[in-house]
Amino acid sequence: MCGIAGFVRLDGMALSRETDRRILRTMAQQLAHRGPDDEKTFLWTNVGLSFRRLAIVDLATGAQPLRSDDERLALICNGEIYNHLDLRSRFCSSQHFRTASDCEVLLHLYDRLGLAFLDQLNGIYAFALLDKRRQKLILCRDRLGVKPLFYYCDANVFIFGSEVKAVLAHPNVKSGFHWAEALSYRNSMNYPDRDRKLSSFFENIYQLPAGHVLEIDLASGAQKARSYWDPRSIRRDAEPAQDESVYIRRYRELLDDAVKMQLMADVECGIFLSGGIDSLAVARLASRHKAIHAFTVLSQSTITNGDAPTACAAAKFFGLPSHMVLYDWRELDLDPSLWRKIIRQVETPIAGAEQFYKFLLHAHARKRVPNLKVMLLGSGSDEFNGGYSKSAFNTPDGPSWAEFEKNLRYRDRESLLHRSGDWSAYANASLDDEWLISRDFLAEQTGAPPYDGAFDAYRDIYRHMLQMYQLWHEDRTSAANGVEARVPFLDHRIVELTYLVPKALHEKLFWDKAILREAMKPDLPDEFRLRPKTPFFIGEDLRYTRRLLYNLLCAHDNALLEEALVELSETARVVNKDVLWSLFKKLPDDPEYANVDMVLDLVNMGLLAAMGRTPLEACAWEGPLPVTEVAIDDWSAWRQKFGISLVRRAPTLDRDSVLCFADGIRIVCSEAGDPRLKEDGDYYILRHNALEFALEPQLKPWVRFLRHVDGAQSVAEILDEIGMSDAEVWKHLEEAVEYNVLCVVSPPEAGAQASWSAL
């Protein structure tokens, strides 16, 4: 993992050794975090290249730019060529190699095969290759877009870099924050659209799409971009359809080979072990090839949704050193400058808890194991194995493949309507799930070919989203800490295999990632292999993660909000300042803090807009990491002893506290046939007869506790009487006290029981 940047004078004028080299160094400095081990610049006539190196393979001689023996070719490359040894033996056995670097093989392959050599690569890469004889600069991005590459072009200069900030650092760049793109992205990202462009969130700065190559003629300034890989072009009839067991076996073989190849490193490797099937599969296979470290987020959310205990058990089962990294939302030092640094590094407004968790997890991993520079991830499995088929594109109750297909047809139609502009009553009229105006007509208006099936539309959504979200932030949060993120599930051979699966087998193999779960049957116990998908940190206790973000916004007298408002309401005049303040102040009124993401998105936009105006301004945060590592030998014992402390926050509440109900509180049970409530037998909390909280069915232990609150017994006495542990009710106790449902009384007050009745 490295950082590349450079520029071309499109008028052919030679670069200045002094002025332009200084610009190249400034651009490279913006990428210092990506490559802390070395920096080089290179000028040739009207081309300038800069490179920052993170030394992972060939630590001694792998410096870049790399050059051919005749000096005709020069290369800077961010990434890894996993099959470089095989390529050397097959195509370049007679060639002289100056280094043991995996990237040097690109020069010799290009010299022999031209750009057709791209078909031979297995790796993650974004590179710039200078061909002096042909007067060409060639930019290329790997097939799935694991490695980033941005560019800016005007009449005089073409500028590129691994990150937006490197492009912004060039004095010719005229760019501002793209408010319209940022404000509309969340609304549009879930619609299939094969031709959707990749935004950078900055005006006039673009991403080179995954699987694309761009040639620049150095003499004329002409540019030509083309796709060199697109899995949609894979013909399912290219080979006879196979039995599902054949695809499962081939999937297992390819995944094992991909994991083995991606452990290629002369440094230590780790894995983010979340507790889901994706990271469990990679960890299991990796543990058989190399000693690696496992790192897991330990928070109230990951404890409750089962990720943390599963990851803890799996690390022990696989024999991996386990690093459980504690994020205590009450105790974290949430310095606003830390978030400014994270936003500056990730360069996207769609940033929140996931980026916060992963940035600090990478930082802790690098500090804990200083020679660790490679981190394996489970990203890419959901996108091509159907991981969201039961959740994002289905009904919460009784999800099915039929409902999945129906939902994708709806999303496809919505996308066509957006693009065609046809929002008339005719286009929206339907009967029995069939529309009045045909899909074929709408597709004709937009030039969109029909999808062969729902799963094809699903993959189009996520091939785009991978580049705009998952791979974007996985790259930035790792690179910010001098770590390279690697993604075995995005080995192009695995992706191509999923495209070869005939439509008739889609439901069998891609419903809830069946192809992966079946492939790992020989390797994982069922408790790991069949564990239901749980989105990272999302679940019953999502509210605690949202409170962490709220605390971040509140830190230092709302410093982040105040700073963002300068851009939002004064410089850019994007939002109504009073409305945003009101939204922020009302966040604590909702126990779930549901709108915190919206407020944080707008704050992020303001911070990025400021970065666009002052791209060279560095972030000052250099504080200690606000997370700690916890040693856990016995999960159950640790959970009982320490787990409840993650939610304990009311200083007046402890096991000796005596509780009573606040004034006006009434707890009711709905009766059969009551039209106002969801299910008969469910419990609800009313305040002065107004419905305030619903007690979900899984909260029956909490209801049992509430039945014993009488203003006389202590918490400990009630727990002993009903035979419950602290951990079963404590977070609900804390919330009840915080939201004035229960009060801590001293001395005990008589007559403090709530009324219990049917509604």
GROMACS .gro file of C-alpha atoms in nm, residues 345-534:
model
  190
  345GLN     CA    1  -0.847   1.109   0.587
  346VAL     CA    2  -1.166   0.944   0.460
  347GLU     CA    3  -1.267   1.241   0.241
  348THR     CA    4  -1.636   1.145   0.231
  349PRO     CA    5  -1.938   1.295   0.405
  350ILE     CA    6  -2.094   0.948   0.442
  351ALA     CA    7  -1.891   0.879   0.754
  352GLY     CA    8  -1.995   0.788   1.105
  353ALA     CA    9  -1.954   0.508   1.355
  354GLU     CA   10  -1.806   0.255   1.113
  355GLN     CA   11  -1.527   0.491   1.011
  356PHE     CA   12  -1.468   0.589   1.374
  357TYR     CA   13  -1.443   0.229   1.492
  358LYS     CA   14  -1.219   0.115   1.207
  359PHE     CA   15  -0.984   0.412   1.209
  360LEU     CA   16  -0.910   0.355   1.576
  361LEU     CA   17  -0.891  -0.023   1.533
  362HIS     CA   18  -0.623   0.017   1.264
  363ALA     CA   19  -0.441   0.271   1.480
  364HIS     CA   20  -0.447   0.036   1.778
  365ALA     CA   21  -0.332  -0.260   1.568
  366ARG     CA   22  -0.035  -0.067   1.432
  367LYS     CA   23   0.060   0.050   1.781
  368ARG     CA   24   0.008  -0.292   1.939
  369VAL     CA   25   0.204  -0.479   1.668
  370PRO     CA   26   0.444  -0.219   1.519
  371ASN     CA   27   0.555  -0.439   1.227
  372LEU     CA   28   0.195  -0.511   1.121
  373LYS     CA   29   0.125  -0.349   0.784
  374VAL     CA   30  -0.134  -0.583   0.629
  375MET     CA   31  -0.494  -0.633   0.746
  376LEU     CA   32  -0.726  -0.894   0.592
  377LEU     CA   33  -1.094  -0.800   0.573
  378GLY     CA   34  -1.419  -0.979   0.498
  379SER     CA   35  -1.543  -0.703   0.265
  380GLY     CA   36  -1.692  -0.801  -0.069
  381SER     CA   37  -1.868  -1.119   0.038
  382ASP     CA   38  -2.210  -0.961   0.097
  383GLU     CA   39  -2.196  -0.784  -0.237
  384PHE     CA   40  -2.148  -1.095  -0.454
  385ASN     CA   41  -2.280  -1.372  -0.229
  386GLY     CA   42  -2.622  -1.221  -0.152
  387GLY     CA   43  -2.547  -1.107   0.201
  388TYR     CA   44  -2.816  -0.839   0.196
  389SER     CA   45  -3.084  -1.056   0.035
  390LYS     CA   46  -3.259  -1.121   0.369
  391SER     CA   47  -3.216  -0.774   0.519
  392ALA     CA   48  -3.172  -0.468   0.298
  393PHE     CA   49  -3.400  -0.593   0.019
  394ASN     CA   50  -3.667  -0.784   0.209
  395THR     CA   51  -3.934  -0.769   0.474
  396PRO     CA   52  -3.827  -0.802   0.839
  397ASP     CA   53  -4.097  -1.062   0.903
  398GLY     CA   54  -4.085  -1.371   0.685
  399PRO     CA   55  -3.816  -1.270   0.434
  400SER     CA   56  -3.807  -1.476   0.116
  401TRP     CA   57  -3.635  -1.492  -0.221
  402ALA     CA   58  -3.965  -1.400  -0.387
  403GLU     CA   59  -3.985  -1.083  -0.178
  404PHE     CA   60  -3.619  -1.012  -0.260
  405GLU     CA   61  -3.692  -1.032  -0.633
  406LYS     CA   62  -4.002  -0.816  -0.596
  407ASN     CA   63  -3.808  -0.550  -0.405
  408LEU     CA   64  -3.529  -0.541  -0.664
  409ARG     CA   65  -3.783  -0.504  -0.946
  410TYR     CA   66  -3.924  -0.204  -0.760
  411ARG     CA   67  -3.578  -0.051  -0.711
  412ASP     CA   68  -3.495  -0.107  -1.077
  413ARG     CA   69  -3.814   0.070  -1.182
  414GLU     CA   70  -3.750   0.360  -0.943
  415SER     CA   71  -3.404   0.399  -1.094
  416LEU     CA   72  -3.548   0.409  -1.446
  417LEU     CA   73  -3.807   0.667  -1.340
  418HIS     CA   74  -3.535   0.884  -1.185
  419ARG     CA   75  -3.335   0.877  -1.505
  420SER     CA   76  -3.625   0.916  -1.746
  421GLY     CA   77  -3.787   1.195  -1.546
  422ASP     CA   78  -4.124   1.029  -1.597
  423TRP     CA   79  -4.303   1.077  -1.264
  424SER     CA   80  -4.645   1.108  -1.417
  425ALA     CA   81  -4.954   0.933  -1.286
  426TYR     CA   82  -4.933   0.695  -1.581
  427ALA     CA   83  -4.582   0.573  -1.494
  428ASN     CA   84  -4.674   0.514  -1.130
  429ALA     CA   85  -5.008   0.341  -1.190
  430SER     CA   86  -5.010  -0.030  -1.110
  431LEU     CA   87  -5.245  -0.320  -1.046
  432ASP     CA   88  -5.158  -0.641  -0.858
  433ASP     CA   89  -4.785  -0.560  -0.863
  434GLU     CA   90  -4.791  -0.500  -1.240
  435TRP     CA   91  -4.730  -0.149  -1.374
  436LEU     CA   92  -4.938   0.026  -1.637
  437ILE     CA   93  -4.635   0.157  -1.829
  438SER     CA   94  -4.393  -0.120  -1.921
  439ARG     CA   95  -4.040  -0.152  -1.789
  440ASP     CA   96  -3.920  -0.204  -2.148
  441PHE     CA   97  -4.049   0.139  -2.251
  442LEU     CA   98  -3.883   0.311  -1.955
  443ALA     CA   99  -3.558   0.125  -2.023
  444GLU     CA  100  -3.574   0.237  -2.385
  445GLN     CA  101  -3.599   0.601  -2.276
  446THR     CA  102  -3.281   0.570  -2.070
  447GLY     CA  103  -3.090   0.327  -2.291
  448ALA     CA  104  -3.072   0.077  -2.005
  449PRO     CA  105  -3.066  -0.290  -2.107
  450PRO     CA  106  -3.292  -0.518  -1.903
  451TYR     CA  107  -3.156  -0.723  -1.616
  452ASP     CA  108  -3.162  -1.098  -1.655
  453GLY     CA  109  -3.280  -1.133  -1.296
  454ALA     CA  110  -3.307  -0.963  -0.960
  455PHE     CA  111  -2.961  -1.075  -0.854
  456ASP     CA  112  -2.804  -0.901  -1.154
  457ALA     CA  113  -2.963  -0.573  -1.042
  458TYR     CA  114  -2.842  -0.641  -0.688
  459ARG     CA  115  -2.483  -0.681  -0.808
  460ASP     CA  116  -2.499  -0.359  -1.009
  461ILE     CA  117  -2.598  -0.169  -0.696
  462TYR     CA  118  -2.313  -0.308  -0.494
  463ARG     CA  119  -2.040  -0.293  -0.759
  464HIS     CA  120  -2.103   0.081  -0.755
  465MET     CA  121  -2.141   0.107  -0.380
  466LEU     CA  122  -1.819  -0.086  -0.318
  467GLN     CA  123  -1.623   0.193  -0.482
  468MET     CA  124  -1.826   0.471  -0.324
  469TYR     CA  125  -1.851   0.339   0.030
  470GLN     CA  126  -1.711   0.006   0.151
  471LEU     CA  127  -1.378  -0.001  -0.032
  472TRP     CA  128  -1.345   0.376  -0.005
  473HIS     CA  129  -1.349   0.387   0.374
  474GLU     CA  130  -1.168   0.053   0.417
  475ASP     CA  131  -0.881   0.196   0.215
  476ARG     CA  132  -0.874   0.534   0.391
  477THR     CA  133  -0.908   0.417   0.752
  478SER     CA  134  -0.627   0.164   0.702
  479ALA     CA  135  -0.404   0.388   0.490
  480ALA     CA  136  -0.434   0.668   0.744
  481ASN     CA  137  -0.246   0.442   0.984
  482GLY     CA  138   0.012   0.298   0.745
  483VAL     CA  139  -0.176  -0.031   0.699
  484GLU     CA  140  -0.283  -0.199   0.376
  485ALA     CA  141  -0.634  -0.349   0.368
  486ARG     CA  142  -0.669  -0.668   0.163
  487VAL     CA  143  -0.995  -0.828   0.053
  488PRO     CA  144  -0.980  -1.198  -0.046
  489PHE     CA  145  -1.350  -1.209  -0.139
  490LEU     CA  146  -1.277  -0.961  -0.419
  491ASP     CA  147  -1.027  -1.183  -0.594
  492HIS     CA  148  -1.159  -1.142  -0.949
  493ARG     CA  149  -1.169  -1.519  -1.003
  494ILE     CA  150  -1.422  -1.554  -0.719
  495VAL     CA  151  -1.635  -1.269  -0.853
  496GLU     CA  152  -1.630  -1.419  -1.202
  497LEU     CA  153  -1.740  -1.754  -1.062
  498THR     CA  154  -2.047  -1.595  -0.903
  499TYR     CA  155  -2.137  -1.446  -1.241
  500LEU     CA  156  -2.109  -1.789  -1.403
  501VAL     CA  157  -2.370  -1.940  -1.172
  502PRO     CA  158  -2.684  -1.996  -1.383
  503LYS     CA  159  -2.995  -1.802  -1.291
  504ALA     CA  160  -3.174  -2.124  -1.195
  505LEU     CA  161  -2.930  -2.166  -0.902
  506HIS     CA  162  -2.935  -1.808  -0.776
  507GLU     CA  163  -3.181  -1.874  -0.498
  508LYS     CA  164  -3.002  -2.189  -0.383
  509LEU     CA  165  -2.657  -2.031  -0.375
  510PHE     CA  166  -2.709  -1.662  -0.308
  511TRP     CA  167  -2.992  -1.662  -0.056
  512ASP     CA  168  -2.823  -1.553   0.268
  513LYS     CA  169  -2.474  -1.636   0.133
  514ALA     CA  170  -2.551  -2.007   0.099
  515ILE     CA  171  -2.258  -2.059  -0.140
  516LEU     CA  172  -2.011  -1.941   0.126
  517ARG     CA  173  -2.179  -2.118   0.416
  518GLU     CA  174  -2.180  -2.447   0.223
  519ALA     CA  175  -1.823  -2.396   0.100
  520MET     CA  176  -1.700  -2.357   0.459
  521LYS     CA  177  -1.881  -2.666   0.586
  522PRO     CA  178  -1.557  -2.869   0.619
  523ASP     CA  179  -1.381  -2.583   0.797
  524LEU     CA  180  -1.619  -2.421   1.044
  525PRO     CA  181  -1.844  -2.557   1.319
  526ASP     CA  182  -2.212  -2.485   1.256
  527GLU     CA  183  -2.222  -2.233   1.542
  528PHE     CA  184  -1.989  -2.014   1.334
  529ARG     CA  185  -2.090  -2.118   0.982
  530LEU     CA  186  -2.466  -2.075   1.025
  531ARG     CA  187  -2.465  -1.772   1.250
  532PRO     CA  188  -2.718  -1.518   1.110
  533LYS     CA  189  -2.583  -1.206   0.947
  534THR     CA  190  -2.551  -0.914   1.189
   0.00000   0.00000   0.00000
